[in-house]
């Protein structure tokens, strides 16, 4: 059994620093680099990709709504044509920096409110999937396990990767608990590790990748605990590869 361990990184902006990317990136196997709409800027994107390349970590794009003030966590009713173009724009920017660093962009994972909206709204999911496919037909689309995001990716011929979260609480229907509710975020590294093991073995979810968020204090400790638990359970932790299926 094998699984990818990913983190959202590159979420600083200008003079504002966020996250522990230097220490976090070497712990995971894939990173999702903010594209400048919810966080990130050209220099941050370039520096983050350089760190990932040096650590031998797979590079992905992390596009979101144009919402710097709300960190991309506020839902926006963008027309689907505008949203699709925004995905092409953001993914293309990160892909260019990756290519300049000597690697190819491997995957795309929407951020925040866009990720959650695409999980439930087929029209939004389809716009995201079309944008990703236009940016690169060989890219892997990462989305919530069992969601509309994955269905939309398959429909346009993309490889898809089902994602689960070590540091987020789940509702009974398999959706993530809203951040507006108590207990939505798990801070304890041991609790995250236990949840990661349970998720990895969930026959209904069958996740290809598990996320540990990089924007909150303690991210490195949580990521280390999750990786150690997975490896101690005999699970190979490695980046998403071409074997991820379209169906």
PDB file of C-alpha atoms in Angstrom:
ATOM      1  CA  UNK A   1       0.000   0.000   0.000  1.00  0.00           C
ATOM      2  CA  UNK A   2       1.261   3.471  -0.833  1.00  0.00           C
ATOM      3  CA  UNK A   3       0.005   7.000  -0.353  1.00  0.00           C
ATOM      4  CA  UNK A   4       1.103  10.568  -1.039  1.00  0.00           C
ATOM      5  CA  UNK A   5       1.496  13.118   1.762  1.00  0.00           C
ATOM      6  CA  UNK A   6       0.841  16.677   0.616  1.00  0.00           C
ATOM      7  CA  UNK A   7       0.911  20.165   2.096  1.00  0.00           C
ATOM      8  CA  UNK A   8      -0.296  23.584   0.945  1.00  0.00           C
ATOM      9  CA  UNK A   9       2.735  25.888   0.835  1.00  0.00           C
ATOM     10  CA  UNK A  10       3.988  29.162  -0.609  1.00  0.00           C
ATOM     11  CA  UNK A  11       1.218  31.063   1.135  1.00  0.00           C
ATOM     12  CA  UNK A  12       3.279  34.081   2.137  1.00  0.00           C
ATOM     13  CA  UNK A  13       2.641  37.344   0.304  1.00  0.00           C
ATOM     14  CA  UNK A  14       5.002  40.265  -0.104  1.00  0.00           C
ATOM     15  CA  UNK A  15       6.183  41.357   3.342  1.00  0.00           C
ATOM     16  CA  UNK A  16       3.836  38.916   5.116  1.00  0.00           C
ATOM     17  CA  UNK A  17       5.265  35.511   5.986  1.00  0.00           C
ATOM     18  CA  UNK A  18       3.040  32.510   6.624  1.00  0.00           C
ATOM     19  CA  UNK A  19       3.884  28.915   7.386  1.00  0.00           C
ATOM     20  CA  UNK A  20       7.023  26.902   8.092  1.00  0.00           C
ATOM     21  CA  UNK A  21       7.824  25.945   4.525  1.00  0.00           C
ATOM     22  CA  UNK A  22      11.574  25.451   4.988  1.00  0.00           C
ATOM     23  CA  UNK A  23      11.006  22.709   7.559  1.00  0.00           C
ATOM     24  CA  UNK A  24       7.713  21.375   6.203  1.00  0.00           C
ATOM     25  CA  UNK A  25       8.561  20.752   2.554  1.00  0.00           C
ATOM     26  CA  UNK A  26      11.166  18.012   3.186  1.00  0.00           C
ATOM     27  CA  UNK A  27       8.674  16.080   5.356  1.00  0.00           C
ATOM     28  CA  UNK A  28       6.004  15.633   2.673  1.00  0.00           C
ATOM     29  CA  UNK A  29       6.117  14.089  -0.798  1.00  0.00           C
ATOM     30  CA  UNK A  30       4.058  16.662  -2.720  1.00  0.00           C
ATOM     31  CA  UNK A  31       3.464  20.383  -2.320  1.00  0.00           C
ATOM     32  CA  UNK A  32       0.621  22.570  -3.557  1.00  0.00           C
ATOM     33  CA  UNK A  33       2.037  26.006  -4.338  1.00  0.00           C
ATOM     34  CA  UNK A  34      -0.240  29.034  -3.933  1.00  0.00           C
ATOM     35  CA  UNK A  35      -0.663  30.785  -7.289  1.00  0.00           C
ATOM     36  CA  UNK A  36      -1.058  34.422  -6.235  1.00  0.00           C
ATOM     37  CA  UNK A  37      -4.847  34.712  -6.051  1.00  0.00           C
ATOM     38  CA  UNK A  38      -5.464  33.713  -2.413  1.00  0.00           C
ATOM     39  CA  UNK A  39      -1.812  33.962  -1.350  1.00  0.00           C
ATOM     40  CA  UNK A  40       1.641  33.897  -2.884  1.00  0.00           C
ATOM     41  CA  UNK A  41       3.428  36.207  -5.293  1.00  0.00           C
ATOM     42  CA  UNK A  42       5.993  35.660  -8.071  1.00  0.00           C
ATOM     43  CA  UNK A  43       9.052  35.655  -5.803  1.00  0.00           C
ATOM     44  CA  UNK A  44       7.355  33.404  -3.243  1.00  0.00           C
ATOM     45  CA  UNK A  45       6.275  30.974  -5.965  1.00  0.00           C
ATOM     46  CA  UNK A  46       9.811  30.820  -7.344  1.00  0.00           C
ATOM     47  CA  UNK A  47      11.427  30.361  -3.931  1.00  0.00           C
ATOM     48  CA  UNK A  48       8.905  27.714  -2.868  1.00  0.00           C
ATOM     49  CA  UNK A  49       9.440  25.663  -6.005  1.00  0.00           C
ATOM     50  CA  UNK A  50      13.207  25.903  -5.542  1.00  0.00           C
ATOM     51  CA  UNK A  51      12.842  24.490  -2.034  1.00  0.00           C
ATOM     52  CA  UNK A  52      10.659  21.665  -3.320  1.00  0.00           C
ATOM     53  CA  UNK A  53      13.105  20.780  -6.093  1.00  0.00           C
ATOM     54  CA  UNK A  54      16.003  20.744  -3.630  1.00  0.00           C
ATOM     55  CA  UNK A  55      14.025  18.410  -1.352  1.00  0.00           C
ATOM     56  CA  UNK A  56      12.982  16.096  -4.202  1.00  0.00           C
ATOM     57  CA  UNK A  57       9.308  16.838  -3.623  1.00  0.00           C
ATOM     58  CA  UNK A  58       6.669  16.835  -6.389  1.00  0.00           C
ATOM     59  CA  UNK A  59       5.342  20.274  -7.319  1.00  0.00           C
ATOM     60  CA  UNK A  60       1.664  21.085  -7.817  1.00  0.00           C
ATOM     61  CA  UNK A  61      -0.390  24.261  -8.235  1.00  0.00           C
ATOM     62  CA  UNK A  62      -2.885  25.471  -5.638  1.00  0.00           C
ATOM     63  CA  UNK A  63      -5.294  27.855  -7.417  1.00  0.00           C
ATOM     64  CA  UNK A  64      -8.074  29.635  -5.586  1.00  0.00           C
ATOM     65  CA  UNK A  65     -10.582  32.434  -5.787  1.00  0.00           C
ATOM     66  CA  UNK A  66      -9.173  35.978  -6.226  1.00  0.00           C
ATOM     67  CA  UNK A  67      -9.514  36.673  -2.509  1.00  0.00           C
ATOM     68  CA  UNK A  68      -6.299  37.814  -0.864  1.00  0.00           C
ATOM     69  CA  UNK A  69      -8.168  39.556   1.961  1.00  0.00           C
ATOM     70  CA  UNK A  70     -10.069  36.399   2.877  1.00  0.00           C
ATOM     71  CA  UNK A  71      -7.252  33.940   2.141  1.00  0.00           C
ATOM     72  CA  UNK A  72      -9.476  32.276  -0.448  1.00  0.00           C
ATOM     73  CA  UNK A  73     -11.856  30.939   2.176  1.00  0.00           C
ATOM     74  CA  UNK A  74     -14.871  33.012   1.151  1.00  0.00           C
ATOM     75  CA  UNK A  75     -17.148  31.579  -1.517  1.00  0.00           C
ATOM     76  CA  UNK A  76     -17.442  33.676  -4.670  1.00  0.00           C
ATOM     77  CA  UNK A  77     -20.086  33.385  -7.379  1.00  0.00           C
ATOM     78  CA  UNK A  78     -17.749  33.738 -10.335  1.00  0.00           C
ATOM     79  CA  UNK A  79     -19.175  33.026 -13.800  1.00  0.00           C
ATOM     80  CA  UNK A  80     -17.920  29.625 -14.906  1.00  0.00           C
ATOM     81  CA  UNK A  81     -16.124  31.060 -17.946  1.00  0.00           C
ATOM     82  CA  UNK A  82     -14.266  33.527 -15.727  1.00  0.00           C
ATOM     83  CA  UNK A  83     -13.428  30.800 -13.217  1.00  0.00           C
ATOM     84  CA  UNK A  84     -12.126  28.470 -15.927  1.00  0.00           C
ATOM     85  CA  UNK A  85      -9.871  31.198 -17.290  1.00  0.00           C
ATOM     86  CA  UNK A  86      -8.633  31.988 -13.776  1.00  0.00           C
ATOM     87  CA  UNK A  87      -7.599  28.352 -13.338  1.00  0.00           C
ATOM     88  CA  UNK A  88      -5.669  28.348 -16.622  1.00  0.00           C
ATOM     89  CA  UNK A  89      -3.984  31.610 -15.602  1.00  0.00           C
ATOM     90  CA  UNK A  90      -2.924  30.444 -12.140  1.00  0.00           C
ATOM     91  CA  UNK A  91      -1.803  26.955 -13.113  1.00  0.00           C
ATOM     92  CA  UNK A  92       0.099  28.311 -16.086  1.00  0.00           C
ATOM     93  CA  UNK A  93       2.051  30.706 -13.880  1.00  0.00           C
ATOM     94  CA  UNK A  94       3.188  28.006 -11.470  1.00  0.00           C
ATOM     95  CA  UNK A  95       3.936  25.616 -14.350  1.00  0.00           C
ATOM     96  CA  UNK A  96       6.230  28.233 -15.908  1.00  0.00           C
ATOM     97  CA  UNK A  97       8.192  28.630 -12.677  1.00  0.00           C
ATOM     98  CA  UNK A  98       8.412  24.855 -12.286  1.00  0.00           C
ATOM     99  CA  UNK A  99       9.736  24.441 -15.807  1.00  0.00           C
ATOM    100  CA  UNK A 100      12.300  27.184 -15.196  1.00  0.00           C
ATOM    101  CA  UNK A 101      13.450  25.218 -12.130  1.00  0.00           C
ATOM    102  CA  UNK A 102      13.909  22.082 -14.224  1.00  0.00           C
ATOM    103  CA  UNK A 103      10.786  20.134 -13.262  1.00  0.00           C
ATOM    104  CA  UNK A 104       7.294  19.685 -14.654  1.00  0.00           C
ATOM    105  CA  UNK A 105       4.157  20.547 -12.727  1.00  0.00           C
ATOM    106  CA  UNK A 106       2.596  17.284 -11.571  1.00  0.00           C
ATOM    107  CA  UNK A 107      -0.813  18.083 -10.116  1.00  0.00           C
ATOM    108  CA  UNK A 108      -3.407  20.749  -9.339  1.00  0.00           C
ATOM    109  CA  UNK A 109      -5.370  21.049  -6.110  1.00  0.00           C
ATOM    110  CA  UNK A 110      -7.916  23.871  -5.716  1.00  0.00           C
ATOM    111  CA  UNK A 111      -7.754  25.887  -2.522  1.00  0.00           C
ATOM    112  CA  UNK A 112     -10.186  26.697   0.257  1.00  0.00           C
ATOM    113  CA  UNK A 113     -13.686  27.786  -0.668  1.00  0.00           C
ATOM    114  CA  UNK A 114     -13.129  26.848  -4.304  1.00  0.00           C
ATOM    115  CA  UNK A 115     -12.101  23.325  -3.292  1.00  0.00           C
ATOM    116  CA  UNK A 116     -15.194  22.937  -1.118  1.00  0.00           C
ATOM    117  CA  UNK A 117     -17.545  24.427  -3.734  1.00  0.00           C
ATOM    118  CA  UNK A 118     -16.170  22.170  -6.460  1.00  0.00           C
ATOM    119  CA  UNK A 119     -16.674  19.138  -4.230  1.00  0.00           C
ATOM    120  CA  UNK A 120     -20.453  19.726  -4.202  1.00  0.00           C
ATOM    121  CA  UNK A 121     -21.296  21.864  -7.246  1.00  0.00           C
ATOM    122  CA  UNK A 122     -20.938  20.002 -10.569  1.00  0.00           C
ATOM    123  CA  UNK A 123     -20.883  23.223 -12.623  1.00  0.00           C
ATOM    124  CA  UNK A 124     -17.981  24.624 -10.606  1.00  0.00           C
ATOM    125  CA  UNK A 125     -16.227  21.265 -10.613  1.00  0.00           C
ATOM    126  CA  UNK A 126     -16.533  21.106 -14.399  1.00  0.00           C
ATOM    127  CA  UNK A 127     -15.143  24.633 -14.825  1.00  0.00           C
ATOM    128  CA  UNK A 128     -12.141  23.764 -12.640  1.00  0.00           C
ATOM    129  CA  UNK A 129     -11.540  20.495 -14.486  1.00  0.00           C
ATOM    130  CA  UNK A 130     -11.724  22.190 -17.889  1.00  0.00           C
ATOM    131  CA  UNK A 131      -9.262  24.837 -16.741  1.00  0.00           C
ATOM    132  CA  UNK A 132      -6.822  22.223 -15.471  1.00  0.00           C
ATOM    133  CA  UNK A 133      -7.101  20.205 -18.685  1.00  0.00           C
ATOM    134  CA  UNK A 134      -6.436  23.318 -20.768  1.00  0.00           C
ATOM    135  CA  UNK A 135      -3.375  24.114 -18.661  1.00  0.00           C
ATOM    136  CA  UNK A 136      -1.983  20.592 -19.107  1.00  0.00           C
ATOM    137  CA  UNK A 137      -3.694  17.379 -20.179  1.00  0.00           C
ATOM    138  CA  UNK A 138      -1.149  15.300 -18.257  1.00  0.00           C
ATOM    139  CA  UNK A 139      -1.824  17.006 -14.912  1.00  0.00           C
ATOM    140  CA  UNK A 140      -3.416  15.147 -11.999  1.00  0.00           C
ATOM    141  CA  UNK A 141      -6.484  16.825 -10.498  1.00  0.00           C
ATOM    142  CA  UNK A 142      -6.641  16.430  -6.715  1.00  0.00           C
ATOM    143  CA  UNK A 143     -10.067  16.607  -5.077  1.00  0.00           C
ATOM    144  CA  UNK A 144     -12.018  15.477  -2.054  1.00  0.00           C
ATOM    145  CA  UNK A 145     -12.532  11.722  -2.060  1.00  0.00           C
ATOM    146  CA  UNK A 146     -15.979  10.780  -3.359  1.00  0.00           C
ATOM    147  CA  UNK A 147     -16.768  14.289  -4.612  1.00  0.00           C
ATOM    148  CA  UNK A 148     -17.968  15.962  -7.798  1.00  0.00           C
ATOM    149  CA  UNK A 149     -14.426  17.268  -8.340  1.00  0.00           C
ATOM    150  CA  UNK A 150     -13.154  13.813  -9.207  1.00  0.00           C
ATOM    151  CA  UNK A 151     -16.128  13.014 -11.425  1.00  0.00           C
ATOM    152  CA  UNK A 152     -15.535  16.208 -13.399  1.00  0.00           C
ATOM    153  CA  UNK A 153     -11.839  15.461 -13.784  1.00  0.00           C
ATOM    154  CA  UNK A 154     -12.533  11.988 -15.119  1.00  0.00           C
ATOM    155  CA  UNK A 155     -15.115  13.375 -17.535  1.00  0.00           C
ATOM    156  CA  UNK A 156     -12.503  15.552 -19.280  1.00  0.00           C
ATOM    157  CA  UNK A 157      -9.921  12.760 -19.339  1.00  0.00           C
ATOM    158  CA  UNK A 158      -7.714  13.905 -16.475  1.00  0.00           C
ATOM    159  CA  UNK A 159      -6.066  11.579 -14.051  1.00  0.00           C
ATOM    160  CA  UNK A 160      -7.509  12.227 -10.605  1.00  0.00           C
ATOM    161  CA  UNK A 161      -6.340  11.711  -7.040  1.00  0.00           C
ATOM    162  CA  UNK A 162      -8.739  11.295  -4.120  1.00  0.00           C
ATOM    163  CA  UNK A 163      -7.710  13.346  -1.109  1.00  0.00           C
ATOM    164  CA  UNK A 164      -8.304  13.001   2.617  1.00  0.00           C
ATOM    165  CA  UNK A 165      -7.260  15.325   5.453  1.00  0.00           C
ATOM    166  CA  UNK A 166      -5.285  14.355   8.529  1.00  0.00           C
ATOM    167  CA  UNK A 167      -5.927  17.668  10.304  1.00  0.00           C
ATOM    168  CA  UNK A 168      -9.598  18.343   9.512  1.00  0.00           C
ATOM    169  CA  UNK A 169     -12.717  16.917  11.151  1.00  0.00           C
ATOM    170  CA  UNK A 170     -15.239  15.082   8.995  1.00  0.00           C
ATOM    171  CA  UNK A 171     -19.023  14.972   9.089  1.00  0.00           C
ATOM    172  CA  UNK A 172     -20.923  11.681   8.914  1.00  0.00           C
ATOM    173  CA  UNK A 173     -21.533  12.155   5.162  1.00  0.00           C
ATOM    174  CA  UNK A 174     -17.798  12.302   4.433  1.00  0.00           C
ATOM    175  CA  UNK A 175     -17.674  16.067   3.911  1.00  0.00           C
ATOM    176  CA  UNK A 176     -15.272  18.290   5.806  1.00  0.00           C
ATOM    177  CA  UNK A 177     -16.664  20.076   8.843  1.00  0.00           C
ATOM    178  CA  UNK A 178     -17.033  23.798   8.226  1.00  0.00           C
ATOM    179  CA  UNK A 179     -14.254  25.901   9.713  1.00  0.00           C
ATOM    180  CA  UNK A 180     -16.994  28.037  11.291  1.00  0.00           C
ATOM    181  CA  UNK A 181     -17.825  25.145  13.631  1.00  0.00           C
ATOM    182  CA  UNK A 182     -15.967  24.085  16.750  1.00  0.00           C
ATOM    183  CA  UNK A 183     -13.550  21.213  16.348  1.00  0.00           C
ATOM    184  CA  UNK A 184     -13.193  21.623  12.580  1.00  0.00           C
ATOM    185  CA  UNK A 185      -9.405  21.676  12.768  1.00  0.00           C
ATOM    186  CA  UNK A 186      -7.239  19.091  14.531  1.00  0.00           C
ATOM    187  CA  UNK A 187      -4.124  20.481  16.233  1.00  0.00           C
ATOM    188  CA  UNK A 188      -2.790  17.492  18.158  1.00  0.00           C
ATOM    189  CA  UNK A 189      -0.125  15.614  16.140  1.00  0.00           C
ATOM    190  CA  UNK A 190      -1.110  12.250  17.613  1.00  0.00           C
ATOM    191  CA  UNK A 191      -4.771  12.795  16.727  1.00  0.00           C
ATOM    192  CA  UNK A 192      -3.764  13.702  13.175  1.00  0.00           C
ATOM    193  CA  UNK A 193      -1.624  10.577  12.944  1.00  0.00           C
ATOM    194  CA  UNK A 194      -4.467   8.359  14.122  1.00  0.00           C
ATOM    195  CA  UNK A 195      -6.863   9.949  11.681  1.00  0.00           C
ATOM    196  CA  UNK A 196      -4.392   9.520   8.808  1.00  0.00           C
ATOM    197  CA  UNK A 197      -4.111   5.787   9.498  1.00  0.00           C
ATOM    198  CA  UNK A 198      -7.900   5.431   9.687  1.00  0.00           C
ATOM    199  CA  UNK A 199      -8.362   7.353   6.441  1.00  0.00           C
ATOM    200  CA  UNK A 200      -5.661   5.424   4.598  1.00  0.00           C
ATOM    201  CA  UNK A 201      -7.466   2.189   5.420  1.00  0.00           C
ATOM    202  CA  UNK A 202     -10.975   3.459   4.640  1.00  0.00           C
ATOM    203  CA  UNK A 203     -12.302   1.235   1.850  1.00  0.00           C
ATOM    204  CA  UNK A 204     -15.004   3.761   0.936  1.00  0.00           C
ATOM    205  CA  UNK A 205     -12.701   6.780   0.599  1.00  0.00           C
ATOM    206  CA  UNK A 206      -9.623   4.983  -0.789  1.00  0.00           C
ATOM    207  CA  UNK A 207      -7.496   8.152  -0.691  1.00  0.00           C
ATOM    208  CA  UNK A 208      -4.483   8.535  -2.967  1.00  0.00           C
ATOM    209  CA  UNK A 209      -3.128  11.456  -0.959  1.00  0.00           C
ATOM    210  CA  UNK A 210      -3.427  12.834   2.564  1.00  0.00           C
ATOM    211  CA  UNK A 211      -3.090  16.538   3.357  1.00  0.00           C
ATOM    212  CA  UNK A 212      -1.546  18.341   6.298  1.00  0.00           C
ATOM    213  CA  UNK A 213      -2.177  22.087   6.076  1.00  0.00           C
ATOM    214  CA  UNK A 214       0.902  24.282   6.148  1.00  0.00           C
ATOM    215  CA  UNK A 215      -0.601  27.625   7.193  1.00  0.00           C
ATOM    216  CA  UNK A 216      -1.100  26.975  10.915  1.00  0.00           C
ATOM    217  CA  UNK A 217       1.484  26.791  13.731  1.00  0.00           C
ATOM    218  CA  UNK A 218       2.633  23.258  14.448  1.00  0.00           C
ATOM    219  CA  UNK A 219       2.300  22.062  10.851  1.00  0.00           C
ATOM    220  CA  UNK A 220       5.751  20.476  10.848  1.00  0.00           C
ATOM    221  CA  UNK A 221       5.074  18.474  14.001  1.00  0.00           C
ATOM    222  CA  UNK A 222       1.771  17.265  12.598  1.00  0.00           C
ATOM    223  CA  UNK A 223       3.296  16.312   9.256  1.00  0.00           C
ATOM    224  CA  UNK A 224       6.123  14.405  10.930  1.00  0.00           C
ATOM    225  CA  UNK A 225       3.700  12.534  13.161  1.00  0.00           C
ATOM    226  CA  UNK A 226       1.494  11.599  10.203  1.00  0.00           C
ATOM    227  CA  UNK A 227       4.387  10.427   8.052  1.00  0.00           C
ATOM    228  CA  UNK A 228       5.891   8.400  10.891  1.00  0.00           C
ATOM    229  CA  UNK A 229       2.545   6.744  11.610  1.00  0.00           C
ATOM    230  CA  UNK A 230       1.989   5.842   7.957  1.00  0.00           C
ATOM    231  CA  UNK A 231       5.456   4.379   7.583  1.00  0.00           C
ATOM    232  CA  UNK A 232       5.203   2.489  10.883  1.00  0.00           C
ATOM    233  CA  UNK A 233       1.979   0.953   9.540  1.00  0.00           C
ATOM    234  CA  UNK A 234       3.867  -0.374   6.524  1.00  0.00           C
ATOM    235  CA  UNK A 235       2.456   2.194   4.087  1.00  0.00           C
ATOM    236  CA  UNK A 236       4.878   3.506   1.484  1.00  0.00           C
ATOM    237  CA  UNK A 237       4.763   7.308   1.437  1.00  0.00           C
ATOM    238  CA  UNK A 238       5.570   8.619  -2.042  1.00  0.00           C
ATOM    239  CA  UNK A 239       4.442  11.290  -4.488  1.00  0.00           C
ATOM    240  CA  UNK A 240       1.536  10.928  -6.857  1.00  0.00           C
ATOM    241  CA  UNK A 241       2.630   9.328 -10.099  1.00  0.00           C
ATOM    242  CA  UNK A 242       1.314   8.435 -13.526  1.00  0.00           C
ATOM    243  CA  UNK A 243      -0.345   5.344 -12.105  1.00  0.00           C
ATOM    244  CA  UNK A 244      -3.192   7.411 -10.659  1.00  0.00           C
ATOM    245  CA  UNK A 245      -6.237   6.352 -12.655  1.00  0.00           C
ATOM    246  CA  UNK A 246      -8.871   8.266 -14.601  1.00  0.00           C
ATOM    247  CA  UNK A 247     -11.629   5.837 -13.613  1.00  0.00           C
TER     248      UNK A 247
END
